[in-house]
Each structure stands twice: as C-alpha cells, then as structure tokens.
C-alpha cells in the first residue's frame, strides 16, 4: 500500500516551471518524480524531461495550477 501525498495534477516549481507528477518515491512521498512541461517563460520542454526530487534537492513544488 502506498499513500500519494502530492496530487497528480499540474503544479509550479520554485523555479517557475510547470510540471506534473509522474510517479511517487516510496520512501520519500513528498519528493516525487516530475515531468517538466513548460519553463518559467512558457516555453515547452522536450518530451520526457523528468526530475527526481529526491536527487534534485533544490527543486520544490510551491503551488498548484488551476485547470
């Protein structure tokens, strides 16, 4: 069993990027793996540009994006 702490919807990182959660880290539920969608300037990232927040300790989720 696993509890999802971060909802799987779009959100904003502390860098201003727009991203989505693609999977949880079992031992670190507040540090998921994310897929970057757009940078702070609104430019789309190449497909499959992912960041593991366990390995990238300076990147945080700071806000959600309204649909």
N, CA, C and O atoms as a DFTB+ gen file, in Angstrom:
268 C
 N C O
     1  1       0.832      -1.192       0.000
     2  2       0.000       0.000       0.000
     3  2       0.867       1.243       0.000
     4  3       1.939       1.283       0.604
     5  1       0.371       2.257      -0.698
     6  2       1.125       3.496      -0.794
     7  2       0.163       4.669      -0.741
     8  3      -0.888       4.643      -1.381
     9  1       0.514       5.690       0.013
    10  2      -0.291       6.902       0.101
    11  2       0.336       7.955      -0.796
    12  3       1.536       8.218      -0.706
    13  1      -0.466       8.555      -1.656
    14  2       0.022       9.625      -2.516
    15  2      -0.130      10.942      -1.777
    16  3      -1.243      11.347      -1.439
    17  1       0.988      11.612      -1.525
    18  2       0.977      12.887      -0.813
    19  2       0.745      14.044      -1.787
    20  3       0.013      14.982      -1.473
    21  1       1.357      13.980      -2.953
    22  2       1.250      15.038      -3.946
    23  2       0.261      14.593      -5.013
    24  3       0.424      13.534      -5.619
    25  1      -0.758      15.402      -5.240
    26  2      -1.767      15.061      -6.248
    27  2      -1.140      15.051      -7.636
    28  3      -0.238      15.836      -7.930
    29  1      -1.625      14.160      -8.476
    30  2      -1.087      14.046      -9.822
    31  2      -1.809      15.004     -10.759
    32  3      -2.620      14.596     -11.591
    33  1      -1.492      16.300     -10.604
    34  2      -2.002      17.330     -11.486
    35  2      -0.894      18.343     -11.710
    36  3       0.191      18.215     -11.144
    37  1      -1.156      19.333     -12.519
    38  2      -0.115      20.311     -12.826
    39  2       0.181      21.196     -11.623
    40  3      -0.708      21.511     -10.831
    41  1       1.433      21.586     -11.499
    42  2       1.848      22.456     -10.412
    43  2       3.033      23.305     -10.846
    44  3       3.597      23.109     -11.922
    45  1       3.397      24.248      -9.990
    46  2       4.506      25.160     -10.249
    47  2       5.655      24.815      -9.308
    48  3       5.438      24.570      -8.121
    49  1       6.885      24.797      -9.841
    50  2       8.072      24.573      -9.010
    51  2       8.624      25.921      -8.542
    52  3       8.198      26.975      -9.014
    53  1       9.572      25.874      -7.615
    54  2      10.196      27.100      -7.135
    55  2      11.009      27.800      -8.229
    56  3      11.355      28.971      -8.070
    57  1      11.316      27.123      -9.321
    58  2      11.992      27.735     -10.476
    59  2      10.998      28.391     -11.433
    60  3      11.403      29.030     -12.404
    61  1       9.696      28.239     -11.164
    62  2       8.672      28.803     -12.030
    63  2       8.250      27.887     -13.168
    64  3       7.453      28.282     -14.019
    65  1       8.782      26.654     -13.190
    66  2       8.408      25.685     -14.219
    67  2       7.024      25.104     -13.927
    68  3       6.606      25.024     -12.772
    69  1       6.322      24.701     -14.982
    70  2       5.065      23.967     -14.849
    71  2       5.398      22.493     -15.068
    72  3       6.101      22.148     -16.018
    73  1       4.896      21.626     -14.195
    74  2       5.238      20.205     -14.249
    75  2       4.072      19.363     -13.761
    76  3       3.086      19.886     -13.241
    77  1       4.198      18.040     -13.935
    78  2       3.231      17.077     -13.392
    79  2       4.003      15.966     -12.692
    80  3       5.142      15.662     -13.046
    81  1       3.365      15.370     -11.696
    82  2       3.944      14.218     -11.010
    83  2       3.753      13.001     -11.903
    84  3       2.642      12.739     -12.365
    85  1       4.831      12.251     -12.152
    86  2       4.716      11.035     -12.962
    87  2       4.807       9.774     -12.113
    88  3       4.294       8.726     -12.504
    89  1       5.453       9.867     -10.958
    90  2       5.446       8.747     -10.020
    91  2       5.973       9.209      -8.659
    92  3       6.728      10.176      -8.555
    93  1       5.556       8.495      -7.641
    94  2       5.968       8.790      -6.270
    95  2       7.259       8.041      -5.938
    96  3       7.544       6.990      -6.514
    97  1       8.023       8.585      -5.017
    98  2       9.159       7.882      -4.427
    99  2       8.655       7.244      -3.142
   100  3       8.280       7.944      -2.202
   101  1       8.646       5.927      -3.101
   102  2       8.043       5.195      -1.985
   103  2       8.582       5.646      -0.627
   104  3       7.797       5.870       0.294
   105  1       9.886       5.782      -0.482
   106  2      10.472       6.147       0.810
   107  2      10.419       7.646       1.083
   108  3      10.624       8.071       2.219
   109  1      10.148       8.451       0.059
   110  2      10.110       9.908       0.198
   111  2       8.858      10.448      -0.513
   112  3       8.973      11.052      -1.580
   113  1       7.675      10.240       0.061
   114  2       6.431      10.582      -0.636
   115  2       6.263      12.067      -0.949
   116  3       5.471      12.418      -1.824
   117  1       6.979      12.937      -0.266
   118  2       6.871      14.373      -0.569
   119  2       7.891      14.824      -1.615
   120  3       7.973      16.012      -1.929
   121  1       8.667      13.882      -2.154
   122  2       9.685      14.192      -3.170
   123  2       9.462      13.295      -4.395
   124  3      10.255      12.386      -4.640
   125  1       8.399      13.535      -5.164
   126  2       8.081      12.668      -6.305
   127  2       9.006      12.900      -7.499
   128  3       9.854      13.792      -7.484
   129  1       8.827      12.090      -8.518
   130  2       9.464      12.301      -9.814
   131  2       8.481      13.128     -10.633
   132  3       7.299      12.791     -10.713
   133  1       8.962      14.205     -11.238
   134  2       8.094      15.090     -12.002
   135  2       8.525      15.150     -13.467
   136  3       9.685      14.901     -13.797
   137  1       7.583      15.481     -14.328
   138  2       7.886      15.728     -15.745
   139  2       7.669      17.214     -15.988
   140  3       6.586      17.744     -15.737
   141  1       8.714      17.884     -16.479
   142  2       8.626      19.307     -16.762
   143  2       7.865      19.532     -18.062
   144  3       8.145      18.885     -19.072
   145  1       6.905      20.448     -18.035
   146  2       6.093      20.743     -19.212
   147  2       6.505      22.053     -19.873
   148  3       6.743      22.098     -21.080
   149  1       6.589      23.135     -19.067
   150  2       6.959      24.461     -19.586
   151  2       7.880      25.148     -18.601
   152  3       7.765      24.956     -17.391
   153  1       8.801      25.953     -19.127
   154  2       9.673      26.714     -18.236
   155  2       8.968      27.989     -17.788
   156  3       7.828      28.237     -18.183
   157  1       9.624      28.789     -16.980
   158  2       9.003      29.995     -16.431
   159  2       8.622      31.003     -17.512
   160  3       7.782      31.871     -17.273
   161  1       9.222      30.904     -18.691
   162  2       8.888      31.780     -19.809
   163  2       7.774      31.247     -20.683
   164  3       7.398      31.891     -21.662
   165  1       7.230      30.064     -20.344
   166  2       6.140      29.481     -21.103
   167  2       6.573      28.607     -22.270
   168  3       5.736      28.147     -23.046
   169  1       7.884      28.374     -22.399
   170  2       8.406      27.543     -23.491
   171  2       8.342      26.072     -23.080
   172  3       8.780      25.707     -21.989
   173  1       7.796      25.234     -23.955
   174  2       7.658      23.801     -23.668
   175  2       9.019      23.109     -23.613
   176  3       9.916      23.398     -24.404
   177  1       9.146      22.182     -22.651
   178  2      10.330      21.324     -22.574
   179  2      10.200      20.196     -23.583
   180  3       9.089      19.860     -23.994
   181  1      11.324      19.605     -23.990
   182  2      11.242      18.401     -24.830
   183  2      10.482      17.314     -24.064
   184  3      10.464      17.319     -22.834
   185  1       9.865      16.399     -24.779
   186  2       9.099      15.345     -24.100
   187  2      10.011      14.521     -23.198
   188  3      11.201      14.350     -23.462
   189  1       9.410      14.020     -22.128
   190  2      10.087      13.141     -21.158
   191  2      11.218      13.812     -20.384
   192  3      12.141      13.130     -19.941
   193  1      11.169      15.110     -20.214
   194  2      12.152      15.830     -19.388
   195  2      11.708      15.662     -17.935
   196  3      10.786      16.341     -17.482
   197  1      12.371      14.745     -17.200
   198  2      11.963      14.421     -15.837
   199  2      13.009      14.833     -14.816
   200  3      14.200      14.919     -15.116
   201  1      12.536      15.086     -13.602
   202  2      13.405      15.391     -12.463
   203  2      12.940      14.564     -11.274
   204  3      11.750      14.529     -10.961
   205  1      13.877      13.903     -10.619
   206  2      13.600      13.161      -9.394
   207  2      13.903      14.116      -8.239
   208  3      15.056      14.496      -8.037
   209  1      12.885      14.501      -7.490
   210  2      13.084      15.483      -6.427
   211  2      13.900      14.950      -5.256
   212  3      14.370      15.734      -4.432
   213  1      14.079      13.625      -5.164
   214  2      14.984      13.063      -4.158
   215  2      16.433      13.384      -4.535
   216  3      17.265      13.638      -3.664
   217  1      16.724      13.370      -5.820
   218  2      18.082      13.642      -6.307
   219  2      18.323      15.123      -6.548
   220  3      19.468      15.573      -6.500
   221  1      17.268      15.892      -6.808
   222  2      17.378      17.327      -7.078
   223  2      16.818      18.071      -5.867
   224  3      15.653      18.469      -5.861
   225  1      17.645      18.254      -4.853
   226  2      17.191      18.780      -3.566
   227  2      16.889      20.270      -3.560
   228  3      16.353      20.779      -2.576
   229  1      17.219      20.982      -4.634
   230  2      16.930      22.419      -4.677
   231  2      15.614      22.725      -5.386
   232  3      15.232      23.891      -5.492
   233  1      14.917      21.705      -5.870
   234  2      13.667      21.890      -6.599
   235  2      12.495      21.478      -5.714
   236  3      12.504      20.399      -5.123
   237  1      11.482      22.349      -5.626
   238  2      10.327      22.119      -4.759
   239  2       9.037      22.424      -5.497
   240  3       9.026      23.193      -6.458
   241  1       7.953      21.818      -5.044
   242  2       6.612      22.165      -5.501
   243  2       6.136      23.315      -4.624
   244  3       6.150      23.209      -3.397
   245  1       5.712      24.425      -5.251
   246  2       5.303      25.572      -4.457
   247  2       3.838      25.962      -4.641
   248  3       3.283      26.677      -3.806
   249  1       3.201      25.501      -5.729
   250  2       1.814      25.888      -5.961
   251  2       1.191      24.945      -6.988
   252  3       1.895      24.307      -7.770
   253  1      -0.138      24.868      -6.973
   254  2      -0.825      24.071      -7.985
   255  2      -1.302      24.988      -9.097
   256  3      -1.395      26.203      -8.922
   257  1      -1.603      24.393     -10.239
   258  2      -2.088      25.143     -11.391
   259  2      -3.558      24.836     -11.544
   260  3      -3.949      23.671     -11.618
   261  1      -4.373      25.866     -11.592
   262  2      -5.810      25.690     -11.779
   263  2      -6.085      25.265     -13.209
   264  3      -5.493      25.804     -14.145
   265  1      -6.976      24.305     -13.382
   266  2      -7.347      23.841     -14.721
   267  2      -8.227      24.837     -15.428
   268  3      -8.632      24.604     -16.567
